[in-house]
GROMACS .gro file of C-alpha atoms in nm:
model
  207
    1VAL     CA    1  12.242   9.216   8.917
    2ASP     CA    2  12.434   8.971   9.134
    3GLY     CA    3  12.194   8.736   9.313
    4PHE     CA    4  11.882   8.878   9.146
    5ALA     CA    5  11.736   8.534   9.058
    6ARG     CA    6  11.789   8.376   9.401
    7GLU     CA    7  11.499   8.199   9.568
    8ILE     CA    8  11.637   8.255   9.920
    9VAL     CA    9  11.860   8.539  10.041
   10THR     CA   10  11.977   8.665  10.381
   11MET     CA   11  11.902   9.033  10.451
   12PRO     CA   12  11.937   9.264  10.753
   13GLU     CA   13  11.609   9.294  10.945
   14ARG     CA   14  11.583   9.667  10.883
   15LEU     CA   15  11.560   9.605  10.508
   16VAL     CA   16  11.265   9.367  10.514
   17ILE     CA   17  10.894   9.408  10.585
   18PRO     CA   18  10.653   9.127  10.682
   19VAL     CA   19  10.397   9.052  10.411
   20PRO     CA   20  10.049   9.147  10.543
   21LYS     CA   21   9.779   8.882  10.548
   22GLY     CA   22   9.581   8.866  10.226
   23VAL     CA   23   9.856   9.018  10.012
   24ALA     CA   24   9.992   8.797   9.734
   25MET     CA   25  10.368   8.742   9.723
   26ARG     CA   26  10.369   8.886   9.370
   27ASP     CA   27  10.214   9.211   9.491
   28ALA     CA   28  10.437   9.220   9.798
   29ALA     CA   29  10.745   9.189   9.579
   30CYS     CA   30  10.638   9.474   9.351
   31ALA     CA   31  10.494   9.716   9.607
   32PRO     CA   32  10.822   9.840   9.764
   33VAL     CA   33  10.941   9.978   9.430
   34ALA     CA   34  10.679  10.253   9.448
   35TYR     CA   35  10.543  10.247   9.802
   36SER     CA   36  10.874  10.247   9.990
   37THR     CA   37  10.995  10.541   9.783
   38VAL     CA   38  10.675  10.733   9.845
   39GLN     CA   39  10.665  10.651  10.217
   40HIS     CA   40  11.020  10.779  10.260
   41MET     CA   41  10.947  11.098  10.064
   42LEU     CA   42  10.614  11.182  10.227
   43PHE     CA   43  10.671  11.082  10.588
   44ASP     CA   44  11.047  11.081  10.651
   45ASN     CA   45  11.137  11.382  10.438
   46ALA     CA   46  10.825  11.596  10.388
   47LYS     CA   47  10.679  11.509  10.731
   48LEU     CA   48  10.330  11.504  10.580
   49GLN     CA   49  10.061  11.543  10.846
   50PRO     CA   50   9.690  11.455  10.852
   51GLY     CA   51   9.473  11.738  10.723
   52GLU     CA   52   9.745  11.903  10.513
   53THR     CA   53   9.712  11.985  10.144
   54ILE     CA   54   9.948  11.821   9.895
   55LEU     CA   55  10.013  11.864   9.524
   56VAL     CA   56  10.105  11.532   9.362
   57HIS     CA   57  10.247  11.550   9.013
   58ALA     CA   58  10.169  11.288   8.748
   59ALA     CA   59   9.878  11.095   8.896
   60GLY     CA   60   9.908  10.830   8.626
   61SER     CA   61  10.257  10.724   8.729
   62GLY     CA   62  10.331  10.445   8.975
   63ILE     CA   63  10.465  10.668   9.251
   64GLY     CA   64  10.204  10.934   9.176
   65THR     CA   65   9.929  10.679   9.233
   66ALA     CA   66  10.094  10.556   9.553
   67ALA     CA   67  10.133  10.913   9.681
   68ILE     CA   68   9.764  10.986   9.629
   69LEU     CA   69   9.659  10.668   9.807
   70MET     CA   70   9.891  10.722  10.102
   71ALA     CA   71   9.810  11.091  10.143
   72LYS     CA   72   9.435  11.024  10.136
   73ALA     CA   73   9.477  10.739  10.384
   74ILE     CA   74   9.583  10.989  10.652
   75GLY     CA   75   9.319  11.247  10.562
   76CYS     CA   76   9.502  11.493  10.337
   77THR     CA   77   9.350  11.705  10.062
   78VAL     CA   78   9.510  11.594   9.735
   79ILE     CA   79   9.555  11.808   9.425
   80THR     CA   80   9.712  11.624   9.133
   81THR     CA   81   9.814  11.675   8.771
   82VAL     CA   82   9.758  11.467   8.459
   83GLY     CA   83   9.845  11.518   8.093
   84ASP     CA   84   9.533  11.361   7.945
   85ASP     CA   85   9.162  11.408   8.019
   86ASN     CA   86   9.119  11.030   8.012
   87LYS     CA   87   9.320  11.010   8.334
   88ILE     CA   88   9.105  11.255   8.530
   89GLU     CA   89   8.837  11.009   8.643
   90LYS     CA   90   9.099  10.745   8.722
   91ALA     CA   91   9.278  10.991   8.951
   92LYS     CA   92   8.952  11.081   9.124
   93ALA     CA   93   8.867  10.712   9.163
   94ILE     CA   94   9.176  10.655   9.378
   95GLY     CA   95   9.103  10.955   9.597
   96ALA     CA   96   9.230  11.275   9.434
   97ASP     CA   97   9.017  11.574   9.537
   98HIS     CA   98   9.116  11.800   9.247
   99VAL     CA   99   9.268  11.698   8.912
  100ILE     CA  100   9.439  11.944   8.676
  101ASN     CA  101   9.522  11.874   8.312
  102TYR     CA  102   9.851  12.062   8.290
  103ARG     CA  103   9.838  12.057   7.910
  104LYS     CA  104   9.525  12.273   7.919
  105ASP     CA  105   9.567  12.480   8.236
  106ARG     CA  106   9.860  12.615   8.435
  107PHE     CA  107   9.869  12.399   8.745
  108GLU     CA  108  10.023  12.687   8.938
  109SER     CA  109   9.721  12.912   8.882
  110ILE     CA  110   9.463  12.643   8.952
  111THR     CA  111   9.643  12.528   9.267
  112ARG     CA  112   9.661  12.882   9.401
  113LYS     CA  113   9.288  12.927   9.337
  114LEU     CA  114   9.201  12.598   9.506
  115THR     CA  115   9.396  12.698   9.816
  116ASN     CA  116   9.265  13.058   9.826
  117LYS     CA  117   9.615  13.178   9.731
  118LYS     CA  118   9.765  13.021  10.044
  119GLY     CA  119   9.951  12.745   9.859
  120VAL     CA  120  10.000  12.381   9.952
  121ASP     CA  121  10.185  12.231  10.247
  122VAL     CA  122  10.371  11.973  10.039
  123VAL     CA  123  10.461  11.924   9.674
  124PHE     CA  124  10.539  11.567   9.566
  125GLU     CA  125  10.765  11.633   9.266
  126HIS     CA  126  10.929  11.374   9.041
  127VAL     CA  127  10.909  11.536   8.698
  128GLY     CA  128  11.159  11.823   8.696
  129GLY     CA  129  11.187  12.035   8.382
  130GLU     CA  130  10.982  12.350   8.343
  131GLY     CA  131  10.727  12.248   8.604
  132PHE     CA  132  10.979  12.255   8.887
  133ASN     CA  133  10.967  12.634   8.922
  134GLY     CA  134  10.589  12.626   8.928
  135SER     CA  135  10.603  12.370   9.207
  136LEU     CA  136  10.807  12.609   9.418
  137LEU     CA  137  10.563  12.891   9.355
  138VAL     CA  138  10.261  12.695   9.482
  139LEU     CA  139  10.418  12.619   9.821
  140LYS     CA  140  10.284  12.807  10.120
  141ARG     CA  141  10.530  12.969  10.360
  142GLY     CA  142  10.704  12.687  10.543
  143GLY     CA  143  10.589  12.434  10.282
  144ARG     CA  144  10.802  12.138  10.177
  145LEU     CA  145  10.895  12.009   9.832
  146VAL     CA  146  11.029  11.656   9.789
  147THR     CA  147  11.155  11.512   9.463
  148CYS     CA  148  11.295  11.183   9.336
  149GLY     CA  149  11.313  11.217   8.959
  150SER     CA  150  11.343  11.435   8.653
  151THR     CA  151  11.155  11.270   8.367
  152ALA     CA  152  11.099  11.606   8.197
  153GLY     CA  153  11.467  11.698   8.216
  154PRO     CA  154  11.749  11.696   8.471
  155THR     CA  155  11.832  12.067   8.443
  156VAL     CA  156  11.631  12.338   8.615
  157GLN     CA  157  11.684  12.713   8.579
  158LEU     CA  158  11.553  12.913   8.872
  159PRO     CA  159  11.441  13.275   8.814
  160ALA     CA  160  11.486  13.515   9.104
  161THR     CA  161  11.119  13.496   9.204
  162ALA     CA  162  11.128  13.116   9.227
  163ALA     CA  163  11.454  13.125   9.420
  164GLN     CA  164  11.304  13.368   9.668
  165ALA     CA  165  10.996  13.148   9.703
  166ALA     CA  166  11.216  12.845   9.761
  167THR     CA  167  11.409  13.026  10.033
  168ALA     CA  168  11.090  13.132  10.208
  169SER     CA  169  10.920  12.796  10.170
  170THR     CA  170  11.205  12.573  10.280
  171ALA     CA  171  11.319  12.775  10.578
  172ALA     CA  172  11.227  12.499  10.824
  173PRO     CA  173  11.523  12.294  10.952
  174VAL     CA  174  11.593  11.967  10.775
  175GLU     CA  175  11.577  11.667  11.004
  176THR     CA  176  11.762  11.341  10.951
  177ALA     CA  177  11.528  11.055  10.864
  178GLU     CA  178  11.476  10.817  11.154
  179PRO     CA  179  11.614  10.461  11.136
  180ARG     CA  180  11.404  10.202  10.955
  181SER     CA  181  11.303  10.015  11.269
  182GLN     CA  182  11.005   9.781  11.288
  183THR     CA  183  10.846  10.025  11.535
  184ALA     CA  184  10.884  10.320  11.300
  185ARG     CA  185  10.731  10.123  11.014
  186ALA     CA  186  10.444  10.005  11.232
  187THR     CA  187  10.338  10.361  11.311
  188ARG     CA  188  10.287  10.425  10.939
  189GLN     CA  189  10.128  10.093  10.852
  190PRO     CA  190   9.775  10.240  10.817
  191ALA     CA  191   9.900  10.473  10.544
  192VAL     CA  192  10.001  10.171  10.340
  193THR     CA  193   9.722   9.926  10.410
  194ALA     CA  194   9.419  10.152  10.440
  195GLY     CA  195   9.195  10.143  10.135
  196PRO     CA  196   9.220   9.946   9.812
  197SER     CA  197   9.543   9.953   9.616
  198GLU     CA  198   9.516   9.652   9.386
  199PRO     CA  199   9.791   9.669   9.122
  200SER     CA  200   9.703   9.688   8.756
  201ASP     CA  201   9.903   9.438   8.554
  202GLU     CA  202   9.979   9.512   8.192
  203SER     CA  203  10.185   9.196   8.161
  204MET     CA  204  10.325   8.918   8.373
  205LEU     CA  205  10.630   8.714   8.284
  206SER     CA  206  10.714   8.380   8.441
  207MET     CA  207  11.073   8.320   8.548
   0.00000   0.00000   0.00000
């Protein structure tokens, strides 16, 4: 990538964020990879509101972890999925209210039970594949699904029932995301800084 190893670079103001006090430069450099993506998905696109219920797929992933932290920071009820029982307690430790092992149980059925068959307000989807249809089916009327990836496969086949659910659940008008102004970012600052979110380093390489 051209300029990747630069020590100093000039950027437009709208593309930079001041490093909060007490945050290491290392952590500040890494955080936007996951947190900026999640902030844009949850607050610009899904319009997540305090008190809503959200289904976050793949709690063990970087953006899954960030989504749980940010949703809990504004007072949402978080349902999440994992593929291994060893990840259940870790997901609960960062704030998840309900954790579903999708390899043992159908997350669609459990989510419907947890919400008294009403469904969730938002689905945070970044897996794709066979689970995409199930994500549509757990949305309540007027619910919102946001996605940014397809690790389980880029192709999705929608049966008629899922297509009907998608039409009913995404009937609300789509609004254009607001500009990335300092004021707009400041209004969401608590969602990023509230609560612990210390990164877990598997390895660090010096440059």
